[in-house]
mmCIF file of C-alpha atoms in Angstrom:
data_model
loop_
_atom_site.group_PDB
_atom_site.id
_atom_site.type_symbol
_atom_site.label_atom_id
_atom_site.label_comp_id
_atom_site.label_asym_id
_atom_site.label_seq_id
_atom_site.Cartn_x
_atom_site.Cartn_y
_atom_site.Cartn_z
ATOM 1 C CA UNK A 1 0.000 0.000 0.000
ATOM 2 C CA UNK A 2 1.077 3.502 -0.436
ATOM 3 C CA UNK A 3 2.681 5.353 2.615
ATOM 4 C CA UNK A 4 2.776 8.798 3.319
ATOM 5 C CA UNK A 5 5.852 10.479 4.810
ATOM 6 C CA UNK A 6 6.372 14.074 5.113
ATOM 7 C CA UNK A 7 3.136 15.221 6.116
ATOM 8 C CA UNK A 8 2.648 18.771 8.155
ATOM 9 C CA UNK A 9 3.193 22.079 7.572
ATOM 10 C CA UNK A 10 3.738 25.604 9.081
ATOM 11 C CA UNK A 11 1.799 28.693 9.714
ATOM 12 C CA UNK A 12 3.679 32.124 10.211
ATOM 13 C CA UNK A 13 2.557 35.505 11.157
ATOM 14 C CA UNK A 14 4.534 38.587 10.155
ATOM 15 C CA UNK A 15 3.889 42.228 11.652
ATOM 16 C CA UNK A 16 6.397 44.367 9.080
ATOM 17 C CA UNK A 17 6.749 48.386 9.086
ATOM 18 C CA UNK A 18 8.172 49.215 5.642
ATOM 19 C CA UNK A 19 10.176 52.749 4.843
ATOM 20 C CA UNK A 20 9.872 53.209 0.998
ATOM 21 C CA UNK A 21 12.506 54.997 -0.969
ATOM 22 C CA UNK A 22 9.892 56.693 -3.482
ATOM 23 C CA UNK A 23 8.859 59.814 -4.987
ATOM 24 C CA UNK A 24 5.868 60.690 -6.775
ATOM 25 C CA UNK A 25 4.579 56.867 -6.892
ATOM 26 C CA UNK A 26 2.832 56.229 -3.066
ATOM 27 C CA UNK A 27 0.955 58.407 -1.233
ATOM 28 C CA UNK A 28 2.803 57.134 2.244
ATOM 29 C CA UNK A 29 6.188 56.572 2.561
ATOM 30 C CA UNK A 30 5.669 54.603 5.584
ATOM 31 C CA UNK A 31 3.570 51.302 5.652
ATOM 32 C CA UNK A 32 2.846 48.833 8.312
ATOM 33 C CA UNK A 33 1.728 45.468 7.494
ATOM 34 C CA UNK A 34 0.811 41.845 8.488
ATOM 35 C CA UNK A 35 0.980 39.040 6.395
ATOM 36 C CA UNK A 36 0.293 35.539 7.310
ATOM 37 C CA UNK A 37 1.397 31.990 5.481
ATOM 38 C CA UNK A 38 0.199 28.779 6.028
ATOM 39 C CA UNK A 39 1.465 25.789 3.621
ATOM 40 C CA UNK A 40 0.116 22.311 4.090
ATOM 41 C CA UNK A 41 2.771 19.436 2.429
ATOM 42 C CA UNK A 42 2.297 15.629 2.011
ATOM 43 C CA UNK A 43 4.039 12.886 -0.029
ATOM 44 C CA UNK A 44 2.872 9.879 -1.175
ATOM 45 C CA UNK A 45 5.120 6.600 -1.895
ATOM 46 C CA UNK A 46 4.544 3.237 -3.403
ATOM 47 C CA UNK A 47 7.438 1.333 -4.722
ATOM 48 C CA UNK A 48 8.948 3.558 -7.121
ATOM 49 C CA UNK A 49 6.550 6.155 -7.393
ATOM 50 C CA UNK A 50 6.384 9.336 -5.596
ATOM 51 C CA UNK A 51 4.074 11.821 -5.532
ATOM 52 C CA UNK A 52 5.025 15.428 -3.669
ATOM 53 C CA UNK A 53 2.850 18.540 -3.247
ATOM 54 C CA UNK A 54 2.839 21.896 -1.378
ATOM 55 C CA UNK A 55 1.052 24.467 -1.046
ATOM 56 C CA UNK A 56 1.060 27.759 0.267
ATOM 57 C CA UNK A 57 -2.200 30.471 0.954
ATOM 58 C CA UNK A 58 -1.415 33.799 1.883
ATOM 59 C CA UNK A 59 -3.035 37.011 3.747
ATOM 60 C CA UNK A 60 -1.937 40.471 3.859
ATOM 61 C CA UNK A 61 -3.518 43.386 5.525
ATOM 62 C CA UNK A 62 -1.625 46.775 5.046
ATOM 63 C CA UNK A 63 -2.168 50.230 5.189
ATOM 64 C CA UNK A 64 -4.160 51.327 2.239
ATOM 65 C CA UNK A 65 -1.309 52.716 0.012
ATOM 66 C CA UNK A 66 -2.623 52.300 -3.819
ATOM 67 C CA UNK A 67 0.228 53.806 -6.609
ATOM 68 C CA UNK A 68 -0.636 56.586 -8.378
ATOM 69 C CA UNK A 69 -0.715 54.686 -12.125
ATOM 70 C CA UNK A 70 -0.914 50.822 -12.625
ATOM 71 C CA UNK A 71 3.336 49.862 -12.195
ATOM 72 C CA UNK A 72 4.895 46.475 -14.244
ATOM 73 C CA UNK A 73 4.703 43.093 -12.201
ATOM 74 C CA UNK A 74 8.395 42.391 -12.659
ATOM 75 C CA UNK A 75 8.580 39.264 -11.084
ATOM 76 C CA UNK A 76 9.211 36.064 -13.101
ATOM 77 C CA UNK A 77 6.645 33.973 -14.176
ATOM 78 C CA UNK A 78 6.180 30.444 -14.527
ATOM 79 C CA UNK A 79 4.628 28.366 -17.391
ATOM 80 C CA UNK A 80 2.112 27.164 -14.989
ATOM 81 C CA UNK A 81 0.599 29.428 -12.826
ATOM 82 C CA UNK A 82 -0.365 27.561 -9.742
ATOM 83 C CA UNK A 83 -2.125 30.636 -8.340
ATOM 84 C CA UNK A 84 -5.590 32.389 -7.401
ATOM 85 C CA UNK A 85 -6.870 35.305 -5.660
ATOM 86 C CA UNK A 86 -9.547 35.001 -3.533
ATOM 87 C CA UNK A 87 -9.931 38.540 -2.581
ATOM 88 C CA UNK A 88 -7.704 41.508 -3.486
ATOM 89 C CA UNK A 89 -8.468 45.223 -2.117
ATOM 90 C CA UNK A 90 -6.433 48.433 -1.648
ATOM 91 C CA UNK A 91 -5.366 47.010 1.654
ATOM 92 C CA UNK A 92 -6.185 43.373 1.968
ATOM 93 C CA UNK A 93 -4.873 40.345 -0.442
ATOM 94 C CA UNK A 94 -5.986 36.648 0.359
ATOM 95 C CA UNK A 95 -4.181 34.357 -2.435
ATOM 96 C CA UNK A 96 -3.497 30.474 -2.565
ATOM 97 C CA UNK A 97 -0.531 28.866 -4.849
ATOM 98 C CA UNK A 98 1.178 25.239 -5.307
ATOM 99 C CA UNK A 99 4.432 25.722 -4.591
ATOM 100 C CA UNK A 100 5.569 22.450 -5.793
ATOM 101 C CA UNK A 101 3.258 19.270 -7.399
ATOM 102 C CA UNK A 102 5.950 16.636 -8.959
ATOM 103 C CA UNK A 103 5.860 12.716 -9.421
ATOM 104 C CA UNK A 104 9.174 11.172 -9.130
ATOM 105 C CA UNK A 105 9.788 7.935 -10.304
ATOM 106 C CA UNK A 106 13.376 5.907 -8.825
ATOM 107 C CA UNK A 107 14.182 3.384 -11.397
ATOM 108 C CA UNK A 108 17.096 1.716 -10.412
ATOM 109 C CA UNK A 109 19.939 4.066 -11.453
ATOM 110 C CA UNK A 110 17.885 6.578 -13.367
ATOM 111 C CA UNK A 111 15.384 8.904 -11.431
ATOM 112 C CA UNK A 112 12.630 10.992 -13.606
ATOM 113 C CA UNK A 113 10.995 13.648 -11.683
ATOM 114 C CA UNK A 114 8.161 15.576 -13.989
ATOM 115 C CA UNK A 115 6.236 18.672 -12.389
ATOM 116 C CA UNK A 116 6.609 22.171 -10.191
ATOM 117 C CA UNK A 117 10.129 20.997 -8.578
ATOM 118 C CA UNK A 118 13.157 22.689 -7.004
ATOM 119 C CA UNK A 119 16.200 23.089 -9.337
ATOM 120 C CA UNK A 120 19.194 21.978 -7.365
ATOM 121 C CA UNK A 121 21.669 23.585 -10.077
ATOM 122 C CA UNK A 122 24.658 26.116 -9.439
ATOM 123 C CA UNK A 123 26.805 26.600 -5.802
ATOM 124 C CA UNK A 124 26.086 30.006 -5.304
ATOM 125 C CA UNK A 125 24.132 30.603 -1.963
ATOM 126 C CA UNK A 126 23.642 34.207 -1.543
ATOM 127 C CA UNK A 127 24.294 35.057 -5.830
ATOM 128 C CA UNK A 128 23.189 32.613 -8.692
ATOM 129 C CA UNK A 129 24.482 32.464 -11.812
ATOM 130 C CA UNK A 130 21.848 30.738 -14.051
ATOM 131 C CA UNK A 131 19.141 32.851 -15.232
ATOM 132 C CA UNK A 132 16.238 29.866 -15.327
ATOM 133 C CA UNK A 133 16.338 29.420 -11.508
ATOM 134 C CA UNK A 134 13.813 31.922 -9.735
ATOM 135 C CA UNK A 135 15.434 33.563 -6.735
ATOM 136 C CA UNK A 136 14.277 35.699 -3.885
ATOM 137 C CA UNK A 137 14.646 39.328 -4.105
ATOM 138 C CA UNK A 138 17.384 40.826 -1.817
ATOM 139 C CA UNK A 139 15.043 41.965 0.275
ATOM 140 C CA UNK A 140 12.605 39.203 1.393
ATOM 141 C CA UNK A 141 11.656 37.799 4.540
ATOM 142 C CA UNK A 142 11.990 34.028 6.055
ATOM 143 C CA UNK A 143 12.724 32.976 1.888
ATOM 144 C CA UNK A 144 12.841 29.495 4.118
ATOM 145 C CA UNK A 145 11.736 27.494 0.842
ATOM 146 C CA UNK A 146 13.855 27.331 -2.544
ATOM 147 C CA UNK A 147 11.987 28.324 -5.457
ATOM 148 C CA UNK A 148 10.439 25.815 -7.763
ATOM 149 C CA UNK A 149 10.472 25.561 -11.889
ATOM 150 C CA UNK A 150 7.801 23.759 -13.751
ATOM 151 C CA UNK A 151 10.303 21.004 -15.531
ATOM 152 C CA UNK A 152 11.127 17.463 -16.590
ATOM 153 C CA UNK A 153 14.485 15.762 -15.256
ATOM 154 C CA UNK A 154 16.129 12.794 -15.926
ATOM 155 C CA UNK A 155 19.096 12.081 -13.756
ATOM 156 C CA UNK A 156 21.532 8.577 -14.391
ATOM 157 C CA UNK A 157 24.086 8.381 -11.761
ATOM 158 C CA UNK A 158 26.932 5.771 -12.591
ATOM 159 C CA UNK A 159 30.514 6.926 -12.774
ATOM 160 C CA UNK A 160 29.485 10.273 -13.475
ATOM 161 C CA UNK A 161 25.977 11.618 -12.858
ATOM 162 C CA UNK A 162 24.703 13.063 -15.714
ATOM 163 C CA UNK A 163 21.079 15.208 -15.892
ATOM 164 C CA UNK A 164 18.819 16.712 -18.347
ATOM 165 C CA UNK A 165 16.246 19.136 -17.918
ATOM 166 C CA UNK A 166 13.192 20.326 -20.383
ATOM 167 C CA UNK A 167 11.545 23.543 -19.041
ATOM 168 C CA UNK A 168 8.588 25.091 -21.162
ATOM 169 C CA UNK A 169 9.088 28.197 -22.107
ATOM 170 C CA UNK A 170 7.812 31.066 -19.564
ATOM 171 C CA UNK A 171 5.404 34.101 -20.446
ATOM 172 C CA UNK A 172 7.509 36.325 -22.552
ATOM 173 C CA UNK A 173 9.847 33.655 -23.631
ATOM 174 C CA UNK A 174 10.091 32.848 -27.060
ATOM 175 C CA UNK A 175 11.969 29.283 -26.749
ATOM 176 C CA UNK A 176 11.653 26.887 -23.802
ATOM 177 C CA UNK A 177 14.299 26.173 -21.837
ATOM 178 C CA UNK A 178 16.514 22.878 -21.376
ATOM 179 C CA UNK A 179 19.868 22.287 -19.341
ATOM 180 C CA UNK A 180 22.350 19.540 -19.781
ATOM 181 C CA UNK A 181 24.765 19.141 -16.532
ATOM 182 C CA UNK A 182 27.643 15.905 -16.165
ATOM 183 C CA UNK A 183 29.488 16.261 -12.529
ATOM 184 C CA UNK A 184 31.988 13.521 -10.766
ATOM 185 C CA UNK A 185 34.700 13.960 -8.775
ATOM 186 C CA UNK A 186 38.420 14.750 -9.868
ATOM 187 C CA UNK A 187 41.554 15.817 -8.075
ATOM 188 C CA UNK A 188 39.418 15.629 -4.638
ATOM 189 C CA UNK A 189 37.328 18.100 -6.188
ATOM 190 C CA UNK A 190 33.437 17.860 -6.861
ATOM 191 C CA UNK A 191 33.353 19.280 -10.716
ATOM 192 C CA UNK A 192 30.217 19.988 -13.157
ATOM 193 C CA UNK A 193 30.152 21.349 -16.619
ATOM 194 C CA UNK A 194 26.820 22.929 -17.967
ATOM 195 C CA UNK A 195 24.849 23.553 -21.211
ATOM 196 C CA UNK A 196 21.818 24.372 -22.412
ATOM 197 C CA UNK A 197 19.204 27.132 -23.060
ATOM 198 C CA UNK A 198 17.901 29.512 -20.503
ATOM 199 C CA UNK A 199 15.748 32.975 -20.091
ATOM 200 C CA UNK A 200 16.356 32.634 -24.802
ATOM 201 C CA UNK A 201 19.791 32.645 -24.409
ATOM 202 C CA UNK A 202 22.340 29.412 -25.015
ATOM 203 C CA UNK A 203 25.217 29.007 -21.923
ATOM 204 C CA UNK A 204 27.952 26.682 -21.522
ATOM 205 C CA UNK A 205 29.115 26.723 -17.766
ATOM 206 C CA UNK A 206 31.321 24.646 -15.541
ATOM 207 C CA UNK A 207 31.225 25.084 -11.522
ATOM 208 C CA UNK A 208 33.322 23.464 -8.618
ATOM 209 C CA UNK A 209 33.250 22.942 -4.267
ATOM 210 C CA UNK A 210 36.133 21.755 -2.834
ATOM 211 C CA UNK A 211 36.570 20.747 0.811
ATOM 212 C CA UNK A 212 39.720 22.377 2.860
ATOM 213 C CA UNK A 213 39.329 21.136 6.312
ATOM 214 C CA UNK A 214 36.629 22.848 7.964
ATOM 215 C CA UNK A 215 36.160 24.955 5.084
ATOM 216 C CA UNK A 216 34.599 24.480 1.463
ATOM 217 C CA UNK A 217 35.485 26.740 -1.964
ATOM 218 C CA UNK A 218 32.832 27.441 -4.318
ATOM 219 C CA UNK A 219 33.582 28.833 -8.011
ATOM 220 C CA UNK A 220 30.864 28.991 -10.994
ATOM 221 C CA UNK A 221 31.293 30.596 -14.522
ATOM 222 C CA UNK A 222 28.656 31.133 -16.880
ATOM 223 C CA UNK A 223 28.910 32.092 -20.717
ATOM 224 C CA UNK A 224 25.847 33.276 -22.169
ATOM 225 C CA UNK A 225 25.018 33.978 -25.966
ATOM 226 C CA UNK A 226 22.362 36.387 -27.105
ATOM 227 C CA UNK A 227 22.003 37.411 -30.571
ATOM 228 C CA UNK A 228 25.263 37.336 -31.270
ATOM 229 C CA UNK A 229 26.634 38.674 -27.910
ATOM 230 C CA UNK A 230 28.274 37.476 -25.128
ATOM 231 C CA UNK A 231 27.419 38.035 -21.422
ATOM 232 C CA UNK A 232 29.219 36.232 -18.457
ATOM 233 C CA UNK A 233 28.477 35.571 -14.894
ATOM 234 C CA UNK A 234 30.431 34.372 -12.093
ATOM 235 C CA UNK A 235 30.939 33.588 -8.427
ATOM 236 C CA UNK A 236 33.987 32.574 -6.146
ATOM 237 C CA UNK A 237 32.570 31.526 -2.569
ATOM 238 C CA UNK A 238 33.874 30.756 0.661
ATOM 239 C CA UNK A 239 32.255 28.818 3.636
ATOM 240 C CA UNK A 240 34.324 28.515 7.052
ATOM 241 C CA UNK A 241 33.909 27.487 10.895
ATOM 242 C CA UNK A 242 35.603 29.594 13.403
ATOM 243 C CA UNK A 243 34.240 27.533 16.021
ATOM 244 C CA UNK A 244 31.503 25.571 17.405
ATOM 245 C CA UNK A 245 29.246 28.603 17.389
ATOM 246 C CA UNK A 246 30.484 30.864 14.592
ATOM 247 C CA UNK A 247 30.570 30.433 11.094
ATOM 248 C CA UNK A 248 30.508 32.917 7.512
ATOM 249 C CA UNK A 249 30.005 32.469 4.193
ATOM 250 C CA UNK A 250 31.493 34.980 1.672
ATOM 251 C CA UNK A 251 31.039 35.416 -2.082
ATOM 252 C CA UNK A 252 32.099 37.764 -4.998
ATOM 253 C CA UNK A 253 29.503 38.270 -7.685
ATOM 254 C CA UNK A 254 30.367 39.195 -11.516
ATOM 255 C CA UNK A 255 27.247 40.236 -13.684
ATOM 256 C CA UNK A 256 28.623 40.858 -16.821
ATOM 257 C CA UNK A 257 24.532 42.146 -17.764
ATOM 258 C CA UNK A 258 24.895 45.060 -15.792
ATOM 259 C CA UNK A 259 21.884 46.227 -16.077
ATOM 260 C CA UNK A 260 20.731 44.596 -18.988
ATOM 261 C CA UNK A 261 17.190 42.926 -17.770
ATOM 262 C CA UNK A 262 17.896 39.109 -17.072
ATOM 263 C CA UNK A 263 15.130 36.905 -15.455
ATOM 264 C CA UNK A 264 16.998 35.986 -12.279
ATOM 265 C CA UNK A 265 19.543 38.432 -12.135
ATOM 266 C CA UNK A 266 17.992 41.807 -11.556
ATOM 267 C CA UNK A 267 21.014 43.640 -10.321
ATOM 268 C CA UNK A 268 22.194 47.377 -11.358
ATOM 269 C CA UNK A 269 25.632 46.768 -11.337
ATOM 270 C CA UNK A 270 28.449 44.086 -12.628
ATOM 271 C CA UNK A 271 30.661 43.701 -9.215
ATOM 272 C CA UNK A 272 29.131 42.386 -5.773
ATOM 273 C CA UNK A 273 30.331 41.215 -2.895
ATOM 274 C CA UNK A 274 28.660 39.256 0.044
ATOM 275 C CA UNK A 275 28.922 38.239 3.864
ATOM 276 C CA UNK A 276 26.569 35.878 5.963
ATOM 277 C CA UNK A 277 28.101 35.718 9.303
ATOM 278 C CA UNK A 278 26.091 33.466 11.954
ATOM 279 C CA UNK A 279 26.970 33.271 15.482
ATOM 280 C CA UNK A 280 24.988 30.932 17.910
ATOM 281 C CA UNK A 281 24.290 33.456 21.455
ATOM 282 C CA UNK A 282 22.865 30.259 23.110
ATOM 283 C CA UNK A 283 21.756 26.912 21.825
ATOM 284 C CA UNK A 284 18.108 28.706 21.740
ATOM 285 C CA UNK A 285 19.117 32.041 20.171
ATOM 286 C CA UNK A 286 21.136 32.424 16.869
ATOM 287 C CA UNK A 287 21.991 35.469 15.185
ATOM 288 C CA UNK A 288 22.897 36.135 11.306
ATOM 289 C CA UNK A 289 24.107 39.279 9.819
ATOM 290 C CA UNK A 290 24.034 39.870 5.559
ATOM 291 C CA UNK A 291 25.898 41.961 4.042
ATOM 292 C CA UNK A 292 25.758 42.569 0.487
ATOM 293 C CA UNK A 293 27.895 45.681 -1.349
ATOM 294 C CA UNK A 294 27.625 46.820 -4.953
ATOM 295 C CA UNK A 295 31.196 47.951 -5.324
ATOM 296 C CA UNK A 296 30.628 50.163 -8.167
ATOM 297 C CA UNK A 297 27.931 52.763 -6.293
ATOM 298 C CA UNK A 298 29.291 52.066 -4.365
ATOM 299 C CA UNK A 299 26.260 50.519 -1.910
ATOM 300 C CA UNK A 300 24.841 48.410 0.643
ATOM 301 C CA UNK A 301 22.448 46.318 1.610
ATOM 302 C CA UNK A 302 22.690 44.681 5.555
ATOM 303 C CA UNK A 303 20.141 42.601 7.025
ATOM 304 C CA UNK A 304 20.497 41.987 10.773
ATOM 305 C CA UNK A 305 18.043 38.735 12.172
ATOM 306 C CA UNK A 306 17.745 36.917 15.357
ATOM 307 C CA UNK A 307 16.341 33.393 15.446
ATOM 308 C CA UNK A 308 15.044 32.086 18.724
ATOM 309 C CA UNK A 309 13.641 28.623 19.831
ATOM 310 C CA UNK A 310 10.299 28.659 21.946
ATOM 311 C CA UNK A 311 10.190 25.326 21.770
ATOM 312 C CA UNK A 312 10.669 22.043 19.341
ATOM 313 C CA UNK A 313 7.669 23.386 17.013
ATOM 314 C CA UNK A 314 7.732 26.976 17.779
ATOM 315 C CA UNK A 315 10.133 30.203 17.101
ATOM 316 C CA UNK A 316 10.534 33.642 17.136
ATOM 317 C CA UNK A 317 12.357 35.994 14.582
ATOM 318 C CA UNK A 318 13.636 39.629 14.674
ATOM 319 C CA UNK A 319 15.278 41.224 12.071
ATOM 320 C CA UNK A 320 15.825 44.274 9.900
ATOM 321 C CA UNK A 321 17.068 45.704 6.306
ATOM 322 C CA UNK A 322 19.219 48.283 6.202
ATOM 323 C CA UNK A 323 20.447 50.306 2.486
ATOM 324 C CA UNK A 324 22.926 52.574 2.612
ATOM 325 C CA UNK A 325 23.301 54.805 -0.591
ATOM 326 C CA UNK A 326 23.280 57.698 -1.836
ATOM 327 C CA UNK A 327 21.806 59.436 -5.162
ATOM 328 C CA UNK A 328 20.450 56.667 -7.635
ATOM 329 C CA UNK A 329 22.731 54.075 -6.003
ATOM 330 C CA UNK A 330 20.911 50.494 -6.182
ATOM 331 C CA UNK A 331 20.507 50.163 -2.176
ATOM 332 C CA UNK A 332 19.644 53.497 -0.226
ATOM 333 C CA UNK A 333 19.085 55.183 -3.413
ATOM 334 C CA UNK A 334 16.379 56.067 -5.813
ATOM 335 C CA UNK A 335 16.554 54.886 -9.814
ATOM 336 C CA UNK A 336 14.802 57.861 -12.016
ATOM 337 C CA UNK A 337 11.465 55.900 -13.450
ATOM 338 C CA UNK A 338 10.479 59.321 -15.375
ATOM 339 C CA UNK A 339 10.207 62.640 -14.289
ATOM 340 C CA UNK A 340 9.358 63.506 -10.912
ATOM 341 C CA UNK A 341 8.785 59.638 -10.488
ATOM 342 C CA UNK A 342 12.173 57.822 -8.656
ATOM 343 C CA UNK A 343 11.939 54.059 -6.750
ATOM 344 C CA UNK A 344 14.397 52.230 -4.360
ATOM 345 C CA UNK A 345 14.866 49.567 -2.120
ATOM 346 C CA UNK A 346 12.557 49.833 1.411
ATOM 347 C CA UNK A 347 14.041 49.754 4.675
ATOM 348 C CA UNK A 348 12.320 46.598 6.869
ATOM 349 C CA UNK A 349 12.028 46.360 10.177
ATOM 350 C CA UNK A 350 10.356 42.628 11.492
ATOM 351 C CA UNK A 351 8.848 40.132 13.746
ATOM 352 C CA UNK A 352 7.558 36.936 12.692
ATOM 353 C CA UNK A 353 5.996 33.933 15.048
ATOM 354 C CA UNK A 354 6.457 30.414 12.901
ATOM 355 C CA UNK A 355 4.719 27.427 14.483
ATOM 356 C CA UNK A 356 5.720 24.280 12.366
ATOM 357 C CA UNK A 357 3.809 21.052 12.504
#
């Protein structure tokens, strides 16, 4: 018979005060808000068949803060759109969404996995490098989930483990999307080498981790083609222990797009560089620190959070996102929209009560 595993969910309440970086678009620069999430996940399994699915309802209630002309939805979309309103006002927003719905099926050394699934591709952690994969933006809160892609994958693993992926084309894609991806180990060094089509534009790629004691070196490069031009992307990271209760993560960012629109990649600037510093107060209280710089602005973008244990099903976080900038810089500054009309990264200040079960 069929067995589930993997059943539960969460539910978590967020009360958020937002400072906008605006002119001539909102009414108030200052917002408070509440948002609540509740996602419900099972999986079923029988023999070699696995079914997965998630999903995710949301409320918001905010202070009524309507733009003064309709502005672009800029973030990506998906070839199936797993999503529905059930009631939208000014200052209210109740919405429900899959956030993933796949059958897998293991057979023997070949493993086919077919619906809304996570893409496990790349080694950046704070950065990515391939355009297909949906990210969070900069500036989101608890993005506790990775993003899924609507896809096909075959995976053989043998000597090497080699994996192909089909993705249909997106809204405002003109070809759909496939990657090809062979990695093994060589010279104690996990190795992959990349190919395929993504966001209408062909890469090749090839990324690395190796292991140096307590420590681990990522590096990724990505060569892109678009009609007839070539973009690159890049990333060097760096993951170390101190000690039993502090660790960092560092990475330096190349977007050779600049700020050329790419799907994943929505950056104003070529050269970034990145810090996640955690450091465990008590075995029920952690605290993380992000720092992200555009070099160029130059610019910054910090986001202080503590984490704190209430118990084995309940937690507390605190945090808060800080942009320093000046002029049109990409964090604390505002990027001329039109005249009289100028947008920038919000300041966030947080609390948010997760209960998981």
């Amino acid at each position: 018979f069929p067995s589930h595993d993997n059943r539960g969910g969460s539910l978590k309440g967020f009360f958020v005060f937002e400072k906008l970086r605006q002119t001539g678009i909102y009414p108030h620069d200052e917002v408070p808000l509440h948002e609540q999430r509740l996602r419900l996940q099972s999986a079923l399994t029988f023999k070699a068949l696995r079914l997965e699915l998630a999903n995710e309802t949301f409320f918001y209630l905010q202070r009524s803060n309507p733009p003064r002309f309709v502005l672009p939805d800029l973030n990506p979309k998906s070839a199936w759109n797993p999503k529905w309103s059930f009631y939208q006002s000014p200052s209210t927003e109740i919405f429900n969404r899959f956030d993933r719905a796949f059958v897998q099926m293991d057979l023997g050394p070949t493993k086919i996995v077919i619906g809304k699934q996570v893409i496990p591709i790349g080694v950046g952690q704070i950065f990515n490098a391939v355009s297909q994969m949906q990210r969070y933006p900069l500036i989101f809160i608890d993005p506790e989930f990775p993003k899924t892609e609507d896809a096909v994958t075959v995976i053989w693993t043998g000597p090497l483990q080699w994996e192909g992926r089909y993705l249909p084309k997106n809204p405002g894609q003109a070809k759909d999307n496939f990657h090809l991806r062979v990695k093994g180990d060589w010279l104690g060094a996990d190795w992959a080498l990349t190919a395929g089509r993504s966001d209408d534009k062909e890469f090749v790629g090839t990324e690395s981790a190796l292991n140096i004691g307590d420590s681990l070196l990522r590096a990724e490069l990505v060569s892109y083609l678009k009609r007839n031009k070539t973009y690159g992307q890049g990333l060097l990271g760096f993951d170390t222990v101190f000690s039993a209760a502090w660790s960092s993560k560092w990475e330096v960012f190349y977007n050779g797009f600049g700020g050329v629109s790419h799907r994943s990649a929505p950056f104003q600037g070529t050269w970034y560089g990145a810090n996640l510093t955690s450091w465990e107060i008590h075995p029920l209280l952690k605290a993380n620190l992000l720092s992200i710089l555009n070099f160029e602005d130059p610019s910054a973008l910090f986001h202080l959070y503590f984490n704190y244990s209430l118990s084995s099903s309940w937690d507390l976080l605190l945090g808060q996102f800080l942009n320093r900038g000046k002029g049109t810089s990409e964090f604390g500054g505002e990027i001329p929209l039109g005249p009289g009309i100028s947008l920038g990264q919000p300041d966030i200040t947080y609390a948010a009560l997760r209960w998981y079960f």
